[in-house]
Coordinates of C-alpha atoms in Angstrom, one line a residue:
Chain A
X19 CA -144.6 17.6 66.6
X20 CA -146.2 14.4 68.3
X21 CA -143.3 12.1 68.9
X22 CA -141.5 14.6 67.1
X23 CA -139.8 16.6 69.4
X24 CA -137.4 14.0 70.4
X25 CA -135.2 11.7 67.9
X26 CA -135.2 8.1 68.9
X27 CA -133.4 5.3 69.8
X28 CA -135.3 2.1 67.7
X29 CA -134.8 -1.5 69.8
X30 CA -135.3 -4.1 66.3
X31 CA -135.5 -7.5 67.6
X32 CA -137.2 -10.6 68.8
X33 CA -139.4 -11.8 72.2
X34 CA -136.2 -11.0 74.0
X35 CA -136.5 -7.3 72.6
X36 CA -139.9 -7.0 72.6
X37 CA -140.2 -7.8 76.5
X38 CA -137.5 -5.3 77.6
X39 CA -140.5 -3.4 79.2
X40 CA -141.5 -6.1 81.5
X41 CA -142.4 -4.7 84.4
X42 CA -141.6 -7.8 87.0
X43 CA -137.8 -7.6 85.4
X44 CA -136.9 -4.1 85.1
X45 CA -135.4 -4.7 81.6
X46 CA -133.8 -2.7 79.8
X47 CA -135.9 -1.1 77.3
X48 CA -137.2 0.3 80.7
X49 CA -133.5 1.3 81.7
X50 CA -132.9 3.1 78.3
X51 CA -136.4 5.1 78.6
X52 CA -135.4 6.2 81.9
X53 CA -132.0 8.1 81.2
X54 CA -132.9 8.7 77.9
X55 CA -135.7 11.0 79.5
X56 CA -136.1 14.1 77.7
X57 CA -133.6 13.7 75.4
X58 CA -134.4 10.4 73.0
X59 CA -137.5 8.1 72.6
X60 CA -136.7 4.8 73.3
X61 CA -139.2 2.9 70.6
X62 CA -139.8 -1.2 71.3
X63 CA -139.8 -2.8 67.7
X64 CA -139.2 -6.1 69.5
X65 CA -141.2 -8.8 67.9
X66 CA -142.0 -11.9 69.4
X67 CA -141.2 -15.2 67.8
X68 CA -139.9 -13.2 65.0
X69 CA -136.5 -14.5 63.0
X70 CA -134.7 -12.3 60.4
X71 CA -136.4 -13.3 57.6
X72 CA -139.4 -12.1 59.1
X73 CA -138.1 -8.6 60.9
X74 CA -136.5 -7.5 57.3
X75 CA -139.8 -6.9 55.3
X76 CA -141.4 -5.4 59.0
X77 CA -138.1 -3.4 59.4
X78 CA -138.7 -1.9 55.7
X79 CA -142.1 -0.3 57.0
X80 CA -140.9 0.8 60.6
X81 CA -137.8 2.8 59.1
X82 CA -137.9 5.9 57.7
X83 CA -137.0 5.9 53.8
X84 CA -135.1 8.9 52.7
X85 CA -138.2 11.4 51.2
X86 CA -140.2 10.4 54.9
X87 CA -136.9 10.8 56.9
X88 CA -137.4 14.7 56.9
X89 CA -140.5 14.3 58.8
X90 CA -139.6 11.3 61.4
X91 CA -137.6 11.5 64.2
X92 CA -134.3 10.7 63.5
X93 CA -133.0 7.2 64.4
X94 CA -129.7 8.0 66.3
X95 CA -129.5 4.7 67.8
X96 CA -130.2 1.0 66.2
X97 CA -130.5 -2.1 68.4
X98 CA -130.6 -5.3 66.2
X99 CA -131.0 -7.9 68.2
X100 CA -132.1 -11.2 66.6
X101 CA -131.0 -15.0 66.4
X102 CA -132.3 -16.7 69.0
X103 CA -135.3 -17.8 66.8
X104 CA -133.2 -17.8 63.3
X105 CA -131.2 -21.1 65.7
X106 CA -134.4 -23.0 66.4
X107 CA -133.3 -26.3 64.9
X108 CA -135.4 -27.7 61.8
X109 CA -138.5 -28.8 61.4
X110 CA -138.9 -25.3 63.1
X111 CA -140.8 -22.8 61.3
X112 CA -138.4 -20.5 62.7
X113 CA -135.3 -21.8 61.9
X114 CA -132.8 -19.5 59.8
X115 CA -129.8 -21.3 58.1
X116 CA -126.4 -20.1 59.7
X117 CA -125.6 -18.6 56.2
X118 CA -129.1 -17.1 55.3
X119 CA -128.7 -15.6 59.2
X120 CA -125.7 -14.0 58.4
X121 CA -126.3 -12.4 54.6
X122 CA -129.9 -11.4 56.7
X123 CA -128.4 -9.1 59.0
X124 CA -125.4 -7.9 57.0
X125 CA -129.0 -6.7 54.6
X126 CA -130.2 -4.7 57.5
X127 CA -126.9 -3.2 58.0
X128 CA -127.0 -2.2 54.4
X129 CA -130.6 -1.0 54.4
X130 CA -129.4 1.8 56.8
X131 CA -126.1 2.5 55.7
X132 CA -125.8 1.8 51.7
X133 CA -126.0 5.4 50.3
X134 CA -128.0 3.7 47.3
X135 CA -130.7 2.6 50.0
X136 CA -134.3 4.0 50.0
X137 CA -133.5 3.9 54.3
X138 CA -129.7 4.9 54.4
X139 CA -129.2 7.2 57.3
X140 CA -125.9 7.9 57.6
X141 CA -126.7 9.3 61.2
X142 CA -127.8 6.4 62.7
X143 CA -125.6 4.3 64.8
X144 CA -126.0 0.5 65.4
X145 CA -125.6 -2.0 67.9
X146 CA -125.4 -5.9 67.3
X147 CA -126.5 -7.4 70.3
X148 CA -125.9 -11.5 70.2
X149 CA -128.9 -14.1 71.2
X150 CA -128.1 -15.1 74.7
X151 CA -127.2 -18.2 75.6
X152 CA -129.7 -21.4 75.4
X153 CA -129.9 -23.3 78.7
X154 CA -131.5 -26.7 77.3
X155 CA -132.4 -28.2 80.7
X156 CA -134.0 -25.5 81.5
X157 CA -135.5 -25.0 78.6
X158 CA -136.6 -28.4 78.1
X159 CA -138.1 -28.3 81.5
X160 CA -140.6 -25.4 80.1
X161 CA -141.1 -27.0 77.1
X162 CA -142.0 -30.5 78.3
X163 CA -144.3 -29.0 81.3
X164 CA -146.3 -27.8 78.1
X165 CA -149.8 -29.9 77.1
X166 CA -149.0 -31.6 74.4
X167 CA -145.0 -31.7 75.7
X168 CA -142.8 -30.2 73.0
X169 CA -139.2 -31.6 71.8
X170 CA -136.5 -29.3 72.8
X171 CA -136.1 -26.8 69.9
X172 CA -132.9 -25.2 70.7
X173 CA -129.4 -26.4 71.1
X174 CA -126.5 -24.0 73.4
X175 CA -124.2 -25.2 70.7
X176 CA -126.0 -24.1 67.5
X177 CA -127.0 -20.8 69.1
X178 CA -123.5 -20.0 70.2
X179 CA -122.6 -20.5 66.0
X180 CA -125.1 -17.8 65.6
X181 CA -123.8 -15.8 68.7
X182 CA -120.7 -16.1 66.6
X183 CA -121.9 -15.1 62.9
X184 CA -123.2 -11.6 64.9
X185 CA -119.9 -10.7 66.3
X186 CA -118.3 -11.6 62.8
X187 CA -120.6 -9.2 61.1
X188 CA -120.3 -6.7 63.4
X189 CA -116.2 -6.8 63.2
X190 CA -116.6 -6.9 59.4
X191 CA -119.1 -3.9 59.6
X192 CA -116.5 -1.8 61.1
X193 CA -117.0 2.1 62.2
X194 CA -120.6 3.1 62.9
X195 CA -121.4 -0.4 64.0
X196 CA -121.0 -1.9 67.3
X197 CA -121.5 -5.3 68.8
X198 CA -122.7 -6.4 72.6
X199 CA -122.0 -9.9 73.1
X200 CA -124.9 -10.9 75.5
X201 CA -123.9 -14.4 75.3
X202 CA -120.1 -14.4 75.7
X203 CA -121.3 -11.9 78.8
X204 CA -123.7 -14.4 80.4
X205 CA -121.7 -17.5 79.6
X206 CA -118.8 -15.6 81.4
X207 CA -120.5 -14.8 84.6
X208 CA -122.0 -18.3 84.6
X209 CA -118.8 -19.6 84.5
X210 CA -119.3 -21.1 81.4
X211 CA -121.8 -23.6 83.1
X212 CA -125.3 -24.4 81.3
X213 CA -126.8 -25.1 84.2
X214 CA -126.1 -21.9 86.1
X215 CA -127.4 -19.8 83.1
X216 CA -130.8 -20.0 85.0
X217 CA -129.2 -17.1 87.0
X218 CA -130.3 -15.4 84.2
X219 CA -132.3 -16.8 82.1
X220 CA -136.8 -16.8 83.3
X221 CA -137.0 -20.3 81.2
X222 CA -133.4 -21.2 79.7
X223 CA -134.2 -18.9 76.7
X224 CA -135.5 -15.4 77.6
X225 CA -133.7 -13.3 80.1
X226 CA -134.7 -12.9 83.8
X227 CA -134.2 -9.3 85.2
X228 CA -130.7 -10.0 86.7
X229 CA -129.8 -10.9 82.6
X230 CA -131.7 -7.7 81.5
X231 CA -129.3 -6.1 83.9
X232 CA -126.4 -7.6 82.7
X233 CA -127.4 -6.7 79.2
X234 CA -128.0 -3.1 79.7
X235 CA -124.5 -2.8 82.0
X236 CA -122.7 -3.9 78.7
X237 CA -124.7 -1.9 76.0
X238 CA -124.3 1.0 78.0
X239 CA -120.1 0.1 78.4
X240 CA -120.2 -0.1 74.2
X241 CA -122.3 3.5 74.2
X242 CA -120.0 4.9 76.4
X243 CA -116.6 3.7 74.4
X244 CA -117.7 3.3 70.5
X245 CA -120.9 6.4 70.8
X246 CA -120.2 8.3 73.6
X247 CA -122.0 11.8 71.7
X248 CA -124.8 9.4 72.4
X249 CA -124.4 8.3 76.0
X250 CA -127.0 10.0 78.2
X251 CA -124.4 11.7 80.3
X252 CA -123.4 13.5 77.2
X253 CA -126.6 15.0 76.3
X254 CA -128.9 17.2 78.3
X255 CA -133.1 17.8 78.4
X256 CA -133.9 18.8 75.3
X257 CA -135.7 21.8 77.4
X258 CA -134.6 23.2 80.7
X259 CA -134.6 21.7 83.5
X260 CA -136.6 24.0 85.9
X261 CA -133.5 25.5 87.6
X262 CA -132.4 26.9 84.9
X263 CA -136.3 28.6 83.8
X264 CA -135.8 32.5 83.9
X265 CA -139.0 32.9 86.4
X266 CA -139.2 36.3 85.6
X267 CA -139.4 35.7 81.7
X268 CA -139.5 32.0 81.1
X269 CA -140.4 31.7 77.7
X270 CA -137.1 32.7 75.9
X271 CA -135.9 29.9 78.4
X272 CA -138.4 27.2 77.3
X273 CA -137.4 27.2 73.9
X274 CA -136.6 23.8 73.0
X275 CA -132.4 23.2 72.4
X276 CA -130.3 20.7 70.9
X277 CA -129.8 17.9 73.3
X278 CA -126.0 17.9 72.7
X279 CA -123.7 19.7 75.5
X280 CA -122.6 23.3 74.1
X281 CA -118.7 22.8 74.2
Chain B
X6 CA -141.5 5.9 58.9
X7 CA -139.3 5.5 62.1
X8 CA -141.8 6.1 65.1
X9 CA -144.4 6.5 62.7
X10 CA -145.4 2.8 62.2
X11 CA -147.2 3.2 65.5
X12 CA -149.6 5.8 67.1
X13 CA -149.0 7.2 70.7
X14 CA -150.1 7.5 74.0
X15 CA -148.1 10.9 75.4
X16 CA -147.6 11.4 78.9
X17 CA -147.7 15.2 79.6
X18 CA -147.0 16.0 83.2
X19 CA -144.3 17.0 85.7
X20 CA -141.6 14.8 87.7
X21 CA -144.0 12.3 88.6
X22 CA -144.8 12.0 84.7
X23 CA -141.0 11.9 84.1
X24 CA -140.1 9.1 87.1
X25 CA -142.8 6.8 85.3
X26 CA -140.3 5.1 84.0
X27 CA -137.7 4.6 86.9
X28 CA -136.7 0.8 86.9
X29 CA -137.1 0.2 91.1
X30 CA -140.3 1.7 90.6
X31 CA -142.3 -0.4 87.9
X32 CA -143.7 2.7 87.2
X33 CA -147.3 3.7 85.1
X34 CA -144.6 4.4 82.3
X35 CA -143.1 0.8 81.8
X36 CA -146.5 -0.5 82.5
X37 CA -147.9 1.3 80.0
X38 CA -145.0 0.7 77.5
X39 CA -145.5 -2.7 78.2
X40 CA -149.1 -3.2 77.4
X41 CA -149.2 -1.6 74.4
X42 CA -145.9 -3.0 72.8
X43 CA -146.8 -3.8 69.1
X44 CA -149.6 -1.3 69.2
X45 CA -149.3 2.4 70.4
X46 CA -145.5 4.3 71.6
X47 CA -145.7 5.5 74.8
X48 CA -144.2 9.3 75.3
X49 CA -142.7 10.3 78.4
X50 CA -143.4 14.5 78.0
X51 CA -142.9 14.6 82.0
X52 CA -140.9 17.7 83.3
X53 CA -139.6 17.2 86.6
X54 CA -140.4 20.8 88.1
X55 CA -142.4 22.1 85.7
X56 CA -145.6 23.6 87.2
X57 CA -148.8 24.6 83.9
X58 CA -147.5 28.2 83.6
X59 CA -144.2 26.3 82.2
X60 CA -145.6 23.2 80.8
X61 CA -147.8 25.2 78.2
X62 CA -144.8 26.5 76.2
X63 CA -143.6 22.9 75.9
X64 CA -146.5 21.4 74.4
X65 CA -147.1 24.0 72.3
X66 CA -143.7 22.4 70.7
X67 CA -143.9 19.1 71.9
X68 CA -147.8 18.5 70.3
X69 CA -147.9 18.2 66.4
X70 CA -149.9 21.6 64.6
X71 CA -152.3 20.8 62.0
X72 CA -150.4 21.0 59.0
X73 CA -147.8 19.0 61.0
X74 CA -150.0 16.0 61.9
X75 CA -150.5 14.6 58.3
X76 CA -146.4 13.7 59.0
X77 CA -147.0 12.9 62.6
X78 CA -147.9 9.6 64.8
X79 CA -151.2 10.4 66.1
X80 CA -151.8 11.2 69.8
X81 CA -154.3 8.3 70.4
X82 CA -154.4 9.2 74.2
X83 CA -153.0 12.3 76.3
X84 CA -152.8 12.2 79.5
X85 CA -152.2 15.4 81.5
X86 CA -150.8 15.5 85.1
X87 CA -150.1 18.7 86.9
X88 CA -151.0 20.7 90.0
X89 CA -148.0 18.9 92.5
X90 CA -145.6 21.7 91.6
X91 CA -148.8 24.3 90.9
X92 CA -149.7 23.7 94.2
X93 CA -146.4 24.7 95.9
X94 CA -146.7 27.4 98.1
X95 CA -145.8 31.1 98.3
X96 CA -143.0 32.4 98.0
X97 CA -141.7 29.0 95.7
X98 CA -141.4 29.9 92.0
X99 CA -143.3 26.6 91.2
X100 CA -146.6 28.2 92.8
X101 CA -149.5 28.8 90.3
X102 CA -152.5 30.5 92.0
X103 CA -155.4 27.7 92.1
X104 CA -157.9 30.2 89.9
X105 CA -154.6 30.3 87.3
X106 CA -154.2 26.3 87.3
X107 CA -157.4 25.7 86.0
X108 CA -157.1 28.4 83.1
X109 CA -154.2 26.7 82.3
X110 CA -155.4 23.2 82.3
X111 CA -158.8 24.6 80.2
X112 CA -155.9 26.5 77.8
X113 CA -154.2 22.7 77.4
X114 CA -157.6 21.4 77.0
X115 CA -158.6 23.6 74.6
X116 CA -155.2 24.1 72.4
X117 CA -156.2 19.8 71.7
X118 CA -160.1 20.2 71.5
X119 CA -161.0 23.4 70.0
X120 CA -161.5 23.4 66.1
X121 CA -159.8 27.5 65.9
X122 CA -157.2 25.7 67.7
X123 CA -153.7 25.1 65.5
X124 CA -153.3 22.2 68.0
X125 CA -156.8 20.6 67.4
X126 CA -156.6 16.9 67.0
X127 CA -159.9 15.8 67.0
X128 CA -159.3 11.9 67.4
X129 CA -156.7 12.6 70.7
X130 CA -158.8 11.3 74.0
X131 CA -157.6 13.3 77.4
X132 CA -157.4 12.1 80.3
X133 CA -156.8 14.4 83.3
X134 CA -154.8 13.3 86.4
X135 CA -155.2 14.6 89.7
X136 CA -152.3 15.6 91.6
X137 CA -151.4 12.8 94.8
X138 CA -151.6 13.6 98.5
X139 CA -148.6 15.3 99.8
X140 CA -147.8 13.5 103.0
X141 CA -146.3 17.0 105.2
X142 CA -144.7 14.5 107.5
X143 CA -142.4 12.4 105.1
X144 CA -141.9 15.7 103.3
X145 CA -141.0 17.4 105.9
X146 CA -137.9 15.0 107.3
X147 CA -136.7 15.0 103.6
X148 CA -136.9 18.4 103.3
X149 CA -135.6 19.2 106.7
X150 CA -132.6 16.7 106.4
X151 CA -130.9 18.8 102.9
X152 CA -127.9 20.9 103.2
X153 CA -129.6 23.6 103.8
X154 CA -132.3 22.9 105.5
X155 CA -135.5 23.5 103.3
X156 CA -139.0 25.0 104.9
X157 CA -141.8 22.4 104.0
X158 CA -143.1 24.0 100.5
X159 CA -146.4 22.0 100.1
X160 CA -149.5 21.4 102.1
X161 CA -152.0 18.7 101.9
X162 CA -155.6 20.9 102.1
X163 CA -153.3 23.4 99.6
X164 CA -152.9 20.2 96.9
X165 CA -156.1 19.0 97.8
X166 CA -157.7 21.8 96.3
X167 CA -155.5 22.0 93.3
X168 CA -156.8 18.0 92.9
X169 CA -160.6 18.9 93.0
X170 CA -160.0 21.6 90.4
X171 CA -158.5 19.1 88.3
X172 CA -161.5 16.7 89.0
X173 CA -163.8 20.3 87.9
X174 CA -162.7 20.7 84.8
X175 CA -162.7 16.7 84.1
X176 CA -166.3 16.7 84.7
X177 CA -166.9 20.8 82.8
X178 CA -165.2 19.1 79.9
X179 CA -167.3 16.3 79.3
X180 CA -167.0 14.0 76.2
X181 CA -163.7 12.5 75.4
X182 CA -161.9 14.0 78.4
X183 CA -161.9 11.5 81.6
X184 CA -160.2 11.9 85.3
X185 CA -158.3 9.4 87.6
X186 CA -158.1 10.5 90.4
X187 CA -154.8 9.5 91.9
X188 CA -155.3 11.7 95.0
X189 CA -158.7 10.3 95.8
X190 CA -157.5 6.4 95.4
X191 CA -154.4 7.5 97.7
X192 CA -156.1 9.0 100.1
X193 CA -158.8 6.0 100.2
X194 CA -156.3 3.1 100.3
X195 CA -154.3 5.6 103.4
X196 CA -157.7 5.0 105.4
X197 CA -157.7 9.3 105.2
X198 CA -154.5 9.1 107.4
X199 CA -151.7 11.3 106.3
X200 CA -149.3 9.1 107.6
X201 CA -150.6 6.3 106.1
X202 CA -149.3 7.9 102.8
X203 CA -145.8 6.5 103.4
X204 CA -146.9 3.5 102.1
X205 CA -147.6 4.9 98.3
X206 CA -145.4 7.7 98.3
X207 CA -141.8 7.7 98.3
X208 CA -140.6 11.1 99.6
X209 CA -143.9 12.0 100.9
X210 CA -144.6 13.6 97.0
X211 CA -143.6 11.5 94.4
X212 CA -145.3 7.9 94.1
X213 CA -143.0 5.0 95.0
X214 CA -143.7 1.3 92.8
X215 CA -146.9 0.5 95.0
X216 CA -148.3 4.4 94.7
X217 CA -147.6 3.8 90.6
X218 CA -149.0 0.4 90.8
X219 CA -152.5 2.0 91.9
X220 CA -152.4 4.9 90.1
X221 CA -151.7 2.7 86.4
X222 CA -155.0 0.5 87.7
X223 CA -157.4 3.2 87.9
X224 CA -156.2 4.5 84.7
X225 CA -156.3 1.2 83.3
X226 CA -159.7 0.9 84.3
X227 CA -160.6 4.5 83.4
X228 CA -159.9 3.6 79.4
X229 CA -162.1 0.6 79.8
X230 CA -164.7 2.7 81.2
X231 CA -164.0 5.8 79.0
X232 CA -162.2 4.6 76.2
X233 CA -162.9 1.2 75.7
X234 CA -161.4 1.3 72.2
X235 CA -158.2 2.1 73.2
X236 CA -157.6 -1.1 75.8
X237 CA -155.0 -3.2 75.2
X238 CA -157.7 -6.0 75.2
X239 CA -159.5 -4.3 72.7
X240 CA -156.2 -3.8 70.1
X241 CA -154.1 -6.3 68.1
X242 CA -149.9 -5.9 67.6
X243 CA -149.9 -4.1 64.4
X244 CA -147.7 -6.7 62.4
X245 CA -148.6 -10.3 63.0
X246 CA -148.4 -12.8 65.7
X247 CA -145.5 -15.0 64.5
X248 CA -148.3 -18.0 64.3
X249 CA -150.4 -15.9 62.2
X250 CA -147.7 -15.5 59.7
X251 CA -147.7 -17.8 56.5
X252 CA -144.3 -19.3 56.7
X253 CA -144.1 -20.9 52.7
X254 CA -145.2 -17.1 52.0
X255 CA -144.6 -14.4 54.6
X256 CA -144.5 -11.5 52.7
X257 CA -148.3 -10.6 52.4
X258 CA -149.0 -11.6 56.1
X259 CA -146.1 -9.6 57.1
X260 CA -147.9 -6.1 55.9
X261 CA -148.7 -3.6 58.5
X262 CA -152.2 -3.4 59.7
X263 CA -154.4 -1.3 61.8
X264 CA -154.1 -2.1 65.8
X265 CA -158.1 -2.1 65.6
X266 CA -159.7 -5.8 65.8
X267 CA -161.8 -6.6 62.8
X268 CA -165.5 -7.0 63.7

């Protein structure tokens, strides 16, 4: 079927998720489509400006309940990747308490993987990926280059709290749930200097393509030690590649397979 | 339902399809993807290798049937792009004889279009997309430098025909199937020079970033011209723009909605 023949790989997030496919940075939803070729869909669900309390109710119509799941590709793969709206500081519309951010995603978590969900699917692995790190010069730069000039709205210290709250969920979440720390990553390799975030940060909040880089060495690290079924090297077209097409009589060898290895 | 809250554009071709996506490249893929984040999937269904003869059986499982399409996203846009491995020469087991290549791209045609068909999806627009230049030249030093050495399998008059039938049955089919014509822009922009080609082409076959860069252009112009409904321009994310959300009650402005601008 349309979209059907391939299960998918869902990327649930914010502006930093939806622009993964930007074509000027190489990011990594691009990456992920690209060896996941013929073996999983890579679907964007990235929504910009979006904080948890807003990607829940979106989440509950993008997800398969249990009666549709039969039909829809499967999800093997879950990217949530959220928080660097829910920090916005108040009066911010998009501000998430610490607490509220927390309970939110540990909800998503449970959506999928509470049997007594409408969308549990037990299949489905999931990734926590943490908000990168906020470089406020930077970012106020942009923001006061803006007509009318805007306050700064972020703080590296309050999104590092949230940065925090993502790995504790994902630690508390235990098997079937993974976490990529973008932040502790970046700050790392900035040597834990705000200023030289803009290495990889476009505008001290979104990443540039040597951050999207970054982002997708470390995601595919976590595939390869915590999912490895699911790292691309492990799977294989889910039709032949045309090498192995039986010219004489290819149809028996176009049948579409399982894109798992045969042991 | 998991990659059912969006429609899709699928991408039904060979390698050059299936590299769309390749991150050094910026290729029509992430382009694509890009663009129509929020409001249509973008499906690579490119089969590096794959000539018609072999494509066929894969959409026939690949494309939803009738019965199945009630389930399934809906194919808003299909693009189909064949004829560089078709046009391979004798004695290569990716040649499809020119008269056979158009059968084949009518049978495609006509599996989406026809109301008999088990395929037919009336509201799926095609567009067809020729083949580009071979440059014999680049070709040639990649193909003579492998271990073995490889005889030059493709000629530029051979694909040149293979890209006017493709332009034939673009203009034989008539409403709701339209043609970019890669080879044609290529072959402009090269000044007619073969080895002009190097510029767009990266191994005198496959496109290389600037070669994808032109070829996603004409397309993109192609669905203004053709299509005008389905233009980015002309479609809206299918969940709110965070600013259009009512932040003291999100819920009912959270609700999915169609992609299509009200009048």
């Amino acid at each position: 079927m349309a979209a059907y023949s391939q299960d998918t790989i869902m990327l649930f997030g914010d502006s930093i998720t939806q622009g993964g496919w930007e074509p000027e940075k190489s990011g990594f939803g691009t990456r992920l489509a690209h060896v996941y070729a013929r073996k999983l869909d890579v679907l964007n669900r990235g929504l910009s400006g979006y904080n948890t309390e807003w990607g829940i109710p979106v989440f509950e119509q993008v997800f398969a309940k249990k009666p549709e799941q039969a039909h829809a590709p499967k999800v093997r793969l879950l990217l949530i990747w959220f928080g660097a709206n829910d920090a916005c500081i108040p009066p911010s519309p998009q501000h998430v308490p610490l607490p509220k951010f927390t309970s939110n995603l540990k909800h998503i978590l449970s959506l999928v993987r509470s049997p007594d969900s409408p969308y549990h699917s037990p299949e489905t692995k999931i990734v926590l990926v943490t908000p990168p790190p906020v470089n406020t010069l930077q970012r106020g730069v942009d923001l006061h280059a803006r007509d009318p000039p805007k306050e700064l709205d972020r703080l590296f210290e309050v999104t590092e709290t949230y940065a925090e709250a993502v790995r504790a969920v994902g630690v508390e979440a235990g098997e079937g749930v993974a976490v990529v720390d973008v932040f502790g990553a970046l700050w790392e390799r900035a040597g834990k200097d705000e200023a030289s975030l803009s290495q990889y940060l476009s505008d001290g909040l979104h990443l540039n393509g040597k951050g999207y880089e970054i982002m997708y060495d470390e995601l595919m690290q976590v595939i390869k030690d915590k999912f490895p079924e699911l790292h691309p090297d492990n799977l294989r077209y889910n039709f032949a590649r045309w090498d192995e097409i039986d010219w004489k009589n290819p149809a028996p060898t176009l049948q579409k397979r399982p894109i798992e290895i045969p042991k």
